[in-house]
């Protein structure tokens, strides 16, 4: 039953509009407004301060792409840190690998976790896995205090670089992350849309900062219909391995085999394709 139109404005009065049937969750937390909307075309939609974080229909693209390229590249991934990601989607993807022993997830806002528990059981179920350790804390503080050389992979599953999330795109945060990573370690962060002027300067700055801390920094892309501009980017920073030249398709295929039929976006061929950048994106760096 259609009730009203919800629009996330991208720039001026331009944005993406959803037909809303019902508000399923609506709470002002200490950090932000947390809402879950039942929409007609994309199912349930989680928004934070009015920004779309995920929809039932297309969350698989983002969650698969923020995890699998790095997890298929790493020689022996065992321990992972997720900064943000309180909905559980990224955690679900990481836990698909039987060789993963422990995943620490640091979410600043427990209301996000509660919204996911209430409205997105497909995602939040991941928190029940005994390998998952949930920390309700500030990610920047967590990485400042954690022990060095602990993780094989750090995934920054944050909102846009505004307010309390801004620090997750800054130099001291990245330096702390680099210290927490083991020898071959990697860091993956969501890095907004290359079409979007708003965050272009901060993404370019983040790329430069990572370049000073890691030997390899590469952007890759995915199509996410419900994020601003529909074309989304991620950055992979790696201490040693090159994401394409050192990609071993056979190792990746073996690792994915137990659950490859459950993935809906990522596959071994797509891995290489995702790192091929349009010319206007190349020129950003
Ligand atoms: N994190 C990235 C969301 C950024 C979307 N930005 C926007 N709508 N303006 C999503 C978290 C999902 N685990």
PDB file of C-alpha atoms and ligand atoms in Angstrom:
ATOM      1  CA  UNK A   1       0.000   0.000   0.000  1.00  0.00           C
ATOM      2  CA  UNK A   2       1.776   3.129  -1.267  1.00  0.00           C
ATOM      3  CA  UNK A   3       1.996   5.888   1.362  1.00  0.00           C
ATOM      4  CA  UNK A   4       4.616   8.468   0.367  1.00  0.00           C
ATOM      5  CA  UNK A   5       7.703   9.177  -1.674  1.00  0.00           C
ATOM      6  CA  UNK A   6      11.123   9.073  -0.004  1.00  0.00           C
ATOM      7  CA  UNK A   7      14.030  10.758  -1.799  1.00  0.00           C
ATOM      8  CA  UNK A   8      17.715  10.740  -0.970  1.00  0.00           C
ATOM      9  CA  UNK A   9      18.926  13.998  -2.492  1.00  0.00           C
ATOM     10  CA  UNK A  10      22.319  13.650  -4.137  1.00  0.00           C
ATOM     11  CA  UNK A  11      22.913  17.193  -5.279  1.00  0.00           C
ATOM     12  CA  UNK A  12      20.422  20.040  -5.085  1.00  0.00           C
ATOM     13  CA  UNK A  13      16.965  18.580  -5.760  1.00  0.00           C
ATOM     14  CA  UNK A  14      18.342  15.652  -7.767  1.00  0.00           C
ATOM     15  CA  UNK A  15      18.290  12.228  -6.214  1.00  0.00           C
ATOM     16  CA  UNK A  16      16.783   8.768  -6.067  1.00  0.00           C
ATOM     17  CA  UNK A  17      13.181   8.338  -5.039  1.00  0.00           C
ATOM     18  CA  UNK A  18      11.468   5.308  -3.475  1.00  0.00           C
ATOM     19  CA  UNK A  19       7.785   4.523  -3.075  1.00  0.00           C
ATOM     20  CA  UNK A  20       7.326   3.850   0.657  1.00  0.00           C
ATOM     21  CA  UNK A  21       4.623   1.532   1.957  1.00  0.00           C
ATOM     22  CA  UNK A  22       5.491   1.562   5.630  1.00  0.00           C
ATOM     23  CA  UNK A  23       8.041   2.860   8.148  1.00  0.00           C
ATOM     24  CA  UNK A  24       9.291  -0.251   9.958  1.00  0.00           C
ATOM     25  CA  UNK A  25      11.882   1.317  12.280  1.00  0.00           C
ATOM     26  CA  UNK A  26      12.507   4.919  13.221  1.00  0.00           C
ATOM     27  CA  UNK A  27      14.826   5.971  16.021  1.00  0.00           C
ATOM     28  CA  UNK A  28      17.100   8.896  16.757  1.00  0.00           C
ATOM     29  CA  UNK A  29      20.279   7.434  18.273  1.00  0.00           C
ATOM     30  CA  UNK A  30      23.083   9.344  19.960  1.00  0.00           C
ATOM     31  CA  UNK A  31      24.714   9.581  16.511  1.00  0.00           C
ATOM     32  CA  UNK A  32      22.064   9.663  13.811  1.00  0.00           C
ATOM     33  CA  UNK A  33      18.503   9.034  12.638  1.00  0.00           C
ATOM     34  CA  UNK A  34      18.098   5.308  11.949  1.00  0.00           C
ATOM     35  CA  UNK A  35      15.192   4.283   9.714  1.00  0.00           C
ATOM     36  CA  UNK A  36      13.995   1.187   7.914  1.00  0.00           C
ATOM     37  CA  UNK A  37      11.446   1.749   5.141  1.00  0.00           C
ATOM     38  CA  UNK A  38       9.371  -0.844   3.317  1.00  0.00           C
ATOM     39  CA  UNK A  39       9.583   0.241  -0.330  1.00  0.00           C
ATOM     40  CA  UNK A  40       7.699  -1.014  -3.378  1.00  0.00           C
ATOM     41  CA  UNK A  41      10.672  -1.738  -5.685  1.00  0.00           C
ATOM     42  CA  UNK A  42      13.720  -2.397  -3.475  1.00  0.00           C
ATOM     43  CA  UNK A  43      12.169  -4.137  -0.449  1.00  0.00           C
ATOM     44  CA  UNK A  44      13.374  -2.973   2.945  1.00  0.00           C
ATOM     45  CA  UNK A  45      15.746  -0.010   2.944  1.00  0.00           C
ATOM     46  CA  UNK A  46      18.038   1.057   5.810  1.00  0.00           C
ATOM     47  CA  UNK A  47      18.828   4.767   5.974  1.00  0.00           C
ATOM     48  CA  UNK A  48      21.123   6.704   8.336  1.00  0.00           C
ATOM     49  CA  UNK A  49      20.448  10.435   8.512  1.00  0.00           C
ATOM     50  CA  UNK A  50      18.467  10.024   5.291  1.00  0.00           C
ATOM     51  CA  UNK A  51      21.289   8.312   3.359  1.00  0.00           C
ATOM     52  CA  UNK A  52      20.613   4.887   1.879  1.00  0.00           C
ATOM     53  CA  UNK A  53      22.923   2.316   3.502  1.00  0.00           C
ATOM     54  CA  UNK A  54      21.438  -0.798   1.977  1.00  0.00           C
ATOM     55  CA  UNK A  55      18.360  -2.229   0.335  1.00  0.00           C
ATOM     56  CA  UNK A  56      17.139  -5.807   0.415  1.00  0.00           C
ATOM     57  CA  UNK A  57      17.334  -6.025  -3.406  1.00  0.00           C
ATOM     58  CA  UNK A  58      20.855  -4.832  -4.119  1.00  0.00           C
ATOM     59  CA  UNK A  59      22.835  -5.159  -0.862  1.00  0.00           C
ATOM     60  CA  UNK A  60      24.552  -8.246  -2.272  1.00  0.00           C
ATOM     61  CA  UNK A  61      26.554  -6.154  -4.738  1.00  0.00           C
ATOM     62  CA  UNK A  62      28.115  -3.941  -2.078  1.00  0.00           C
ATOM     63  CA  UNK A  63      28.631  -6.650   0.534  1.00  0.00           C
ATOM     64  CA  UNK A  64      30.181  -9.153  -1.860  1.00  0.00           C
ATOM     65  CA  UNK A  65      32.412  -6.538  -3.437  1.00  0.00           C
ATOM     66  CA  UNK A  66      33.741  -5.073  -0.217  1.00  0.00           C
ATOM     67  CA  UNK A  67      34.958  -8.559   0.902  1.00  0.00           C
ATOM     68  CA  UNK A  68      35.663 -11.082  -1.803  1.00  0.00           C
ATOM     69  CA  UNK A  69      38.321  -9.366  -3.942  1.00  0.00           C
ATOM     70  CA  UNK A  70      40.658  -9.110  -0.922  1.00  0.00           C
ATOM     71  CA  UNK A  71      39.658 -12.468   0.570  1.00  0.00           C
ATOM     72  CA  UNK A  72      40.395 -14.225  -2.721  1.00  0.00           C
ATOM     73  CA  UNK A  73      43.768 -12.478  -3.060  1.00  0.00           C
ATOM     74  CA  UNK A  74      45.160 -13.058   0.418  1.00  0.00           C
ATOM     75  CA  UNK A  75      47.307 -16.186   0.715  1.00  0.00           C
ATOM     76  CA  UNK A  76      45.995 -17.241   4.164  1.00  0.00           C
ATOM     77  CA  UNK A  77      43.211 -15.022   5.523  1.00  0.00           C
ATOM     78  CA  UNK A  78      42.444 -15.922   9.163  1.00  0.00           C
ATOM     79  CA  UNK A  79      41.548 -12.778  11.097  1.00  0.00           C
ATOM     80  CA  UNK A  80      39.483  -9.866   9.848  1.00  0.00           C
ATOM     81  CA  UNK A  81      38.483  -6.521  11.346  1.00  0.00           C
ATOM     82  CA  UNK A  82      35.334  -4.756  10.123  1.00  0.00           C
ATOM     83  CA  UNK A  83      35.009  -1.081  11.028  1.00  0.00           C
ATOM     84  CA  UNK A  84      31.332  -0.097  10.843  1.00  0.00           C
ATOM     85  CA  UNK A  85      29.033  -2.575   9.136  1.00  0.00           C
ATOM     86  CA  UNK A  86      26.581  -2.839  12.041  1.00  0.00           C
ATOM     87  CA  UNK A  87      23.936  -4.274   9.700  1.00  0.00           C
ATOM     88  CA  UNK A  88      25.896  -7.548   9.463  1.00  0.00           C
ATOM     89  CA  UNK A  89      26.030  -7.781   5.646  1.00  0.00           C
ATOM     90  CA  UNK A  90      29.802  -7.544   5.357  1.00  0.00           C
ATOM     91  CA  UNK A  91      30.203  -9.932   8.286  1.00  0.00           C
ATOM     92  CA  UNK A  92      27.953 -12.489   6.544  1.00  0.00           C
ATOM     93  CA  UNK A  93      30.190 -12.447   3.464  1.00  0.00           C
ATOM     94  CA  UNK A  94      33.457 -12.766   5.431  1.00  0.00           C
ATOM     95  CA  UNK A  95      32.112 -15.701   7.444  1.00  0.00           C
ATOM     96  CA  UNK A  96      31.365 -17.690   4.282  1.00  0.00           C
ATOM     97  CA  UNK A  97      35.047 -18.750   4.331  1.00  0.00           C
ATOM     98  CA  UNK A  98      35.602 -21.751   6.608  1.00  0.00           C
ATOM     99  CA  UNK A  99      39.288 -20.738   7.006  1.00  0.00           C
ATOM    100  CA  UNK A 100      38.323 -17.468   8.733  1.00  0.00           C
ATOM    101  CA  UNK A 101      38.910 -17.964  12.466  1.00  0.00           C
ATOM    102  CA  UNK A 102      37.818 -14.672  13.975  1.00  0.00           C
ATOM    103  CA  UNK A 103      36.138 -11.477  12.851  1.00  0.00           C
ATOM    104  CA  UNK A 104      36.062  -8.388  15.075  1.00  0.00           C
ATOM    105  CA  UNK A 105      33.330  -5.924  14.129  1.00  0.00           C
ATOM    106  CA  UNK A 106      33.437  -2.428  15.616  1.00  0.00           C
ATOM    107  CA  UNK A 107      30.176  -0.518  15.239  1.00  0.00           C
ATOM    108  CA  UNK A 108      29.777   2.847  16.932  1.00  0.00           C
ATOM    109  CA  UNK A 109      25.961   2.858  17.005  1.00  0.00           C
ATOM    110  CA  UNK A 110      24.086   0.017  18.685  1.00  0.00           C
ATOM    111  CA  UNK A 111      20.780   1.287  17.294  1.00  0.00           C
ATOM    112  CA  UNK A 112      22.006   0.269  13.810  1.00  0.00           C
ATOM    113  CA  UNK A 113      22.550  -3.265  15.102  1.00  0.00           C
ATOM    114  CA  UNK A 114      19.093  -3.266  16.645  1.00  0.00           C
ATOM    115  CA  UNK A 115      17.490  -2.051  13.408  1.00  0.00           C
ATOM    116  CA  UNK A 116      19.244  -4.870  11.532  1.00  0.00           C
ATOM    117  CA  UNK A 117      18.219  -7.444  14.169  1.00  0.00           C
ATOM    118  CA  UNK A 118      14.604  -6.314  13.838  1.00  0.00           C
ATOM    119  CA  UNK A 119      14.334  -5.812  10.071  1.00  0.00           C
ATOM    120  CA  UNK A 120      17.205  -7.639   8.318  1.00  0.00           C
ATOM    121  CA  UNK A 121      17.584 -11.112   9.885  1.00  0.00           C
ATOM    122  CA  UNK A 122      19.255 -12.342   6.661  1.00  0.00           C
ATOM    123  CA  UNK A 123      22.156 -10.037   7.464  1.00  0.00           C
ATOM    124  CA  UNK A 124      22.188  -9.791  11.256  1.00  0.00           C
ATOM    125  CA  UNK A 125      22.136 -13.589  11.681  1.00  0.00           C
ATOM    126  CA  UNK A 126      25.879 -13.377  11.039  1.00  0.00           C
ATOM    127  CA  UNK A 127      26.329 -11.972  14.572  1.00  0.00           C
ATOM    128  CA  UNK A 128      25.302 -15.368  15.993  1.00  0.00           C
ATOM    129  CA  UNK A 129      28.328 -17.103  14.442  1.00  0.00           C
ATOM    130  CA  UNK A 130      30.798 -17.994  17.230  1.00  0.00           C
ATOM    131  CA  UNK A 131      33.678 -16.572  15.150  1.00  0.00           C
ATOM    132  CA  UNK A 132      32.115 -13.076  15.260  1.00  0.00           C
ATOM    133  CA  UNK A 133      33.129 -10.634  18.031  1.00  0.00           C
ATOM    134  CA  UNK A 134      30.999  -7.529  18.278  1.00  0.00           C
ATOM    135  CA  UNK A 135      32.429  -4.345  19.819  1.00  0.00           C
ATOM    136  CA  UNK A 136      30.125  -1.351  20.226  1.00  0.00           C
ATOM    137  CA  UNK A 137      32.802   1.345  20.056  1.00  0.00           C
ATOM    138  CA  UNK A 138      34.365   4.080  17.953  1.00  0.00           C
ATOM    139  CA  UNK A 139      36.376   2.426  15.182  1.00  0.00           C
ATOM    140  CA  UNK A 140      39.072   5.125  15.241  1.00  0.00           C
ATOM    141  CA  UNK A 141      39.658   4.551  18.978  1.00  0.00           C
ATOM    142  CA  UNK A 142      39.590   0.765  18.526  1.00  0.00           C
ATOM    143  CA  UNK A 143      42.367   0.765  15.914  1.00  0.00           C
ATOM    144  CA  UNK A 144      44.436   3.178  18.022  1.00  0.00           C
ATOM    145  CA  UNK A 145      44.498   0.666  20.883  1.00  0.00           C
ATOM    146  CA  UNK A 146      44.538  -2.761  19.213  1.00  0.00           C
ATOM    147  CA  UNK A 147      47.676  -4.932  19.112  1.00  0.00           C
ATOM    148  CA  UNK A 148      49.990  -4.670  16.094  1.00  0.00           C
ATOM    149  CA  UNK A 149      50.118  -7.333  13.364  1.00  0.00           C
ATOM    150  CA  UNK A 150      46.780  -8.879  14.384  1.00  0.00           C
ATOM    151  CA  UNK A 151      44.733  -8.854  11.187  1.00  0.00           C
ATOM    152  CA  UNK A 152      45.063 -10.121   7.625  1.00  0.00           C
ATOM    153  CA  UNK A 153      42.340  -7.792   6.399  1.00  0.00           C
ATOM    154  CA  UNK A 154      40.648  -4.625   7.619  1.00  0.00           C
ATOM    155  CA  UNK A 155      37.374  -3.625   5.942  1.00  0.00           C
ATOM    156  CA  UNK A 156      36.059  -0.107   6.427  1.00  0.00           C
ATOM    157  CA  UNK A 157      32.296  -0.371   5.893  1.00  0.00           C
ATOM    158  CA  UNK A 158      31.413   3.207   6.747  1.00  0.00           C
ATOM    159  CA  UNK A 159      28.884   5.801   5.784  1.00  0.00           C
ATOM    160  CA  UNK A 160      29.850   8.908   3.757  1.00  0.00           C
ATOM    161  CA  UNK A 161      32.863  10.916   5.009  1.00  0.00           C
ATOM    162  CA  UNK A 162      30.776  13.265   7.155  1.00  0.00           C
ATOM    163  CA  UNK A 163      30.407  13.888  10.909  1.00  0.00           C
ATOM    164  CA  UNK A 164      31.774  11.061  13.083  1.00  0.00           C
ATOM    165  CA  UNK A 165      32.705   8.954  10.016  1.00  0.00           C
ATOM    166  CA  UNK A 166      35.104  11.565   8.646  1.00  0.00           C
ATOM    167  CA  UNK A 167      38.009  10.235  10.715  1.00  0.00           C
ATOM    168  CA  UNK A 168      37.685   6.877   8.929  1.00  0.00           C
ATOM    169  CA  UNK A 169      39.050   8.573   5.785  1.00  0.00           C
ATOM    170  CA  UNK A 170      42.004  10.240   7.523  1.00  0.00           C
ATOM    171  CA  UNK A 171      45.733   9.686   7.770  1.00  0.00           C
ATOM    172  CA  UNK A 172      46.035   8.763  11.461  1.00  0.00           C
ATOM    173  CA  UNK A 173      43.267   6.164  11.108  1.00  0.00           C
ATOM    174  CA  UNK A 174      44.983   4.599   8.079  1.00  0.00           C
ATOM    175  CA  UNK A 175      48.341   4.616   9.872  1.00  0.00           C
ATOM    176  CA  UNK A 176      46.784   2.738  12.803  1.00  0.00           C
ATOM    177  CA  UNK A 177      45.217   0.245  10.393  1.00  0.00           C
ATOM    178  CA  UNK A 178      48.553  -0.362   8.636  1.00  0.00           C
ATOM    179  CA  UNK A 179      50.113  -1.135  12.020  1.00  0.00           C
ATOM    180  CA  UNK A 180      47.386  -3.671  12.892  1.00  0.00           C
ATOM    181  CA  UNK A 181      47.896  -5.586   9.664  1.00  0.00           C
ATOM    182  CA  UNK A 182      50.152  -8.590   9.265  1.00  0.00           C
ATOM    183  CA  UNK A 183      52.929  -8.764   6.670  1.00  0.00           C
ATOM    184  CA  UNK A 184      50.769  -9.415   3.588  1.00  0.00           C
ATOM    185  CA  UNK A 185      47.809  -7.509   5.027  1.00  0.00           C
ATOM    186  CA  UNK A 186      45.207  -5.530   3.123  1.00  0.00           C
ATOM    187  CA  UNK A 187      42.774  -2.743   3.816  1.00  0.00           C
ATOM    188  CA  UNK A 188      39.575  -2.229   1.825  1.00  0.00           C
ATOM    189  CA  UNK A 189      37.417   0.842   2.167  1.00  0.00           C
ATOM    190  CA  UNK A 190      34.253   1.967   0.431  1.00  0.00           C
ATOM    191  CA  UNK A 191      35.124   5.147  -1.460  1.00  0.00           C
ATOM    192  CA  UNK A 192      31.912   6.722  -2.767  1.00  0.00           C
ATOM    193  CA  UNK A 193      30.946   7.353  -6.387  1.00  0.00           C
ATOM    194  CA  UNK A 194      33.556   8.552  -8.880  1.00  0.00           C
ATOM    195  CA  UNK A 195      30.738  10.617 -10.488  1.00  0.00           C
ATOM    196  CA  UNK A 196      30.075  12.498  -7.272  1.00  0.00           C
ATOM    197  CA  UNK A 197      31.788  15.903  -6.961  1.00  0.00           C
ATOM    198  CA  UNK A 198      30.973  16.189  -3.245  1.00  0.00           C
ATOM    199  CA  UNK A 199      33.587  13.768  -1.956  1.00  0.00           C
ATOM    200  CA  UNK A 200      36.055  13.781  -4.834  1.00  0.00           C
ATOM    201  CA  UNK A 201      38.720  15.795  -2.995  1.00  0.00           C
ATOM    202  CA  UNK A 202      38.500  13.664   0.157  1.00  0.00           C
ATOM    203  CA  UNK A 203      38.702  10.435  -1.866  1.00  0.00           C
ATOM    204  CA  UNK A 204      41.743  11.706  -3.755  1.00  0.00           C
ATOM    205  CA  UNK A 205      43.318  12.667  -0.430  1.00  0.00           C
ATOM    206  CA  UNK A 206      42.538   9.223   1.030  1.00  0.00           C
ATOM    207  CA  UNK A 207      44.130   7.549  -1.993  1.00  0.00           C
ATOM    208  CA  UNK A 208      47.301   9.639  -1.532  1.00  0.00           C
ATOM    209  CA  UNK A 209      47.457   8.888   2.210  1.00  0.00           C
ATOM    210  CA  UNK A 210      47.116   5.143   1.580  1.00  0.00           C
ATOM    211  CA  UNK A 211      49.829   5.396  -1.061  1.00  0.00           C
ATOM    212  CA  UNK A 212      52.243   6.603   1.608  1.00  0.00           C
ATOM    213  CA  UNK A 213      51.450   3.627   3.871  1.00  0.00           C
ATOM    214  CA  UNK A 214      50.983   0.714   1.454  1.00  0.00           C
ATOM    215  CA  UNK A 215      52.965  -0.434  -1.575  1.00  0.00           C
ATOM    216  CA  UNK A 216      49.794  -0.978  -3.648  1.00  0.00           C
ATOM    217  CA  UNK A 217      46.628   1.155  -3.745  1.00  0.00           C
ATOM    218  CA  UNK A 218      43.995   0.372  -6.357  1.00  0.00           C
ATOM    219  CA  UNK A 219      40.428   1.482  -6.918  1.00  0.00           C
ATOM    220  CA  UNK A 220      37.780  -0.901  -8.207  1.00  0.00           C
ATOM    221  CA  UNK A 221      34.154  -0.436  -9.193  1.00  0.00           C
ATOM    222  CA  UNK A 222      30.726  -2.030  -8.911  1.00  0.00           C
ATOM    223  CA  UNK A 223      27.189  -1.134  -9.993  1.00  0.00           C
ATOM    224  CA  UNK A 224      24.970  -0.341  -7.052  1.00  0.00           C
ATOM    225  CA  UNK A 225      21.597   0.976  -8.248  1.00  0.00           C
ATOM    226  CA  UNK A 226      20.542   2.590  -4.951  1.00  0.00           C
ATOM    227  CA  UNK A 227      23.732   4.488  -4.056  1.00  0.00           C
ATOM    228  CA  UNK A 228      24.342   8.003  -5.415  1.00  0.00           C
ATOM    229  CA  UNK A 229      25.025   7.896  -9.180  1.00  0.00           C
ATOM    230  CA  UNK A 230      24.754   4.093  -9.292  1.00  0.00           C
ATOM    231  CA  UNK A 231      28.457   3.528  -9.916  1.00  0.00           C
ATOM    232  CA  UNK A 232      30.342   2.881  -6.700  1.00  0.00           C
ATOM    233  CA  UNK A 233      34.012   2.569  -5.823  1.00  0.00           C
ATOM    234  CA  UNK A 234      36.211   0.787  -3.313  1.00  0.00           C
ATOM    235  CA  UNK A 235      39.906   1.146  -2.583  1.00  0.00           C
ATOM    236  CA  UNK A 236      42.157  -1.794  -1.905  1.00  0.00           C
ATOM    237  CA  UNK A 237      45.455  -1.020  -0.195  1.00  0.00           C
ATOM    238  CA  UNK A 238      47.896  -3.884   0.041  1.00  0.00           C
ATOM    239  CA  UNK A 239      51.263  -4.308   1.718  1.00  0.00           C
ATOM    240  CA  UNK A 240      52.608  -6.649  -0.944  1.00  0.00           C
ATOM    241  CA  UNK A 241      50.276  -8.287  -3.472  1.00  0.00           C
ATOM    242  CA  UNK A 242      49.007  -6.527  -6.596  1.00  0.00           C
ATOM    243  CA  UNK A 243      45.236  -7.130  -6.896  1.00  0.00           C
ATOM    244  CA  UNK A 244      45.353  -8.166 -10.561  1.00  0.00           C
ATOM    245  CA  UNK A 245      48.940  -9.186 -11.397  1.00  0.00           C
ATOM    246  CA  UNK A 246      49.191 -11.383  -8.305  1.00  0.00           C
ATOM    247  CA  UNK A 247      45.643 -12.731  -8.535  1.00  0.00           C
ATOM    248  CA  UNK A 248      45.684 -16.513  -8.701  1.00  0.00           C
ATOM    249  CA  UNK A 249      42.419 -17.541 -10.397  1.00  0.00           C
ATOM    250  CA  UNK A 250      42.790 -21.164  -9.384  1.00  0.00           C
ATOM    251  CA  UNK A 251      43.347 -20.375  -5.724  1.00  0.00           C
ATOM    252  CA  UNK A 252      40.351 -18.026  -5.844  1.00  0.00           C
ATOM    253  CA  UNK A 253      38.090 -20.552  -7.568  1.00  0.00           C
ATOM    254  CA  UNK A 254      39.036 -23.236  -5.022  1.00  0.00           C
ATOM    255  CA  UNK A 255      38.329 -20.919  -2.135  1.00  0.00           C
ATOM    256  CA  UNK A 256      34.963 -19.801  -3.508  1.00  0.00           C
ATOM    257  CA  UNK A 257      33.829 -23.280  -4.537  1.00  0.00           C
ATOM    258  CA  UNK A 258      31.939 -24.175  -1.314  1.00  0.00           C
ATOM    259  CA  UNK A 259      29.613 -21.157  -1.699  1.00  0.00           C
ATOM    260  CA  UNK A 260      30.113 -19.842  -5.258  1.00  0.00           C
ATOM    261  CA  UNK A 261      26.533 -20.732  -6.175  1.00  0.00           C
ATOM    262  CA  UNK A 262      25.254 -18.463  -3.401  1.00  0.00           C
ATOM    263  CA  UNK A 263      27.155 -15.411  -4.643  1.00  0.00           C
ATOM    264  CA  UNK A 264      25.190 -13.154  -6.948  1.00  0.00           C
ATOM    265  CA  UNK A 265      27.795 -10.643  -8.158  1.00  0.00           C
ATOM    266  CA  UNK A 266      31.405 -11.581  -7.553  1.00  0.00           C
ATOM    267  CA  UNK A 267      33.210 -14.285  -9.521  1.00  0.00           C
ATOM    268  CA  UNK A 268      36.771 -14.894 -10.661  1.00  0.00           C
ATOM    269  CA  UNK A 269      36.311 -13.221 -14.081  1.00  0.00           C
ATOM    270  CA  UNK A 270      34.645 -10.201 -12.514  1.00  0.00           C
ATOM    271  CA  UNK A 271      37.588  -9.770 -10.141  1.00  0.00           C
ATOM    272  CA  UNK A 272      39.909  -8.661 -12.946  1.00  0.00           C
ATOM    273  CA  UNK A 273      37.214  -6.621 -14.690  1.00  0.00           C
ATOM    274  CA  UNK A 274      36.405  -4.628 -11.532  1.00  0.00           C
ATOM    275  CA  UNK A 275      39.910  -3.146 -11.405  1.00  0.00           C
ATOM    276  CA  UNK A 276      39.742  -1.902 -15.022  1.00  0.00           C
ATOM    277  CA  UNK A 277      38.850   1.781 -14.676  1.00  0.00           C
ATOM    278  CA  UNK A 278      37.124   4.169 -17.086  1.00  0.00           C
ATOM    279  CA  UNK A 279      39.470   6.916 -18.288  1.00  0.00           C
ATOM    280  CA  UNK A 280      37.822   9.702 -16.277  1.00  0.00           C
ATOM    281  CA  UNK A 281      38.315   7.652 -13.107  1.00  0.00           C
ATOM    282  CA  UNK A 282      41.947   6.901 -13.920  1.00  0.00           C
ATOM    283  CA  UNK A 283      42.602  10.615 -14.256  1.00  0.00           C
ATOM    284  CA  UNK A 284      41.454  11.215 -10.676  1.00  0.00           C
ATOM    285  CA  UNK A 285      44.707   9.746  -9.364  1.00  0.00           C
TER     286      UNK A 285
HETATM  287  N1  LIG B   1      28.077   1.801   3.606  1.00  0.00           N
HETATM  288  C1  LIG B   1      28.257   2.707   2.475  1.00  0.00           C
HETATM  289  C2  LIG B   1      27.079   3.576   2.249  1.00  0.00           C
HETATM  290  C3  LIG B   1      27.339   4.856   1.550  1.00  0.00           C
HETATM  291  C4  LIG B   1      26.091   5.294   0.873  1.00  0.00           C
HETATM  292  N2  LIG B   1      26.019   6.695   0.694  1.00  0.00           N
HETATM  293  C5  LIG B   1      24.877   7.360   0.419  1.00  0.00           C
HETATM  294  N3  LIG B   1      23.770   6.739   0.279  1.00  0.00           N
HETATM  295  N4  LIG B   1      24.921   8.638   0.270  1.00  0.00           N
HETATM  296  C6  LIG B   1      26.953   0.968   3.594  1.00  0.00           C
HETATM  297  C7  LIG B   1      26.866   0.075   4.773  1.00  0.00           C
HETATM  298  C8  LIG B   1      26.274  -1.243   4.420  1.00  0.00           C
HETATM  299  N5  LIG B   1      26.841  -2.302   5.187  1.00  0.00           N
END
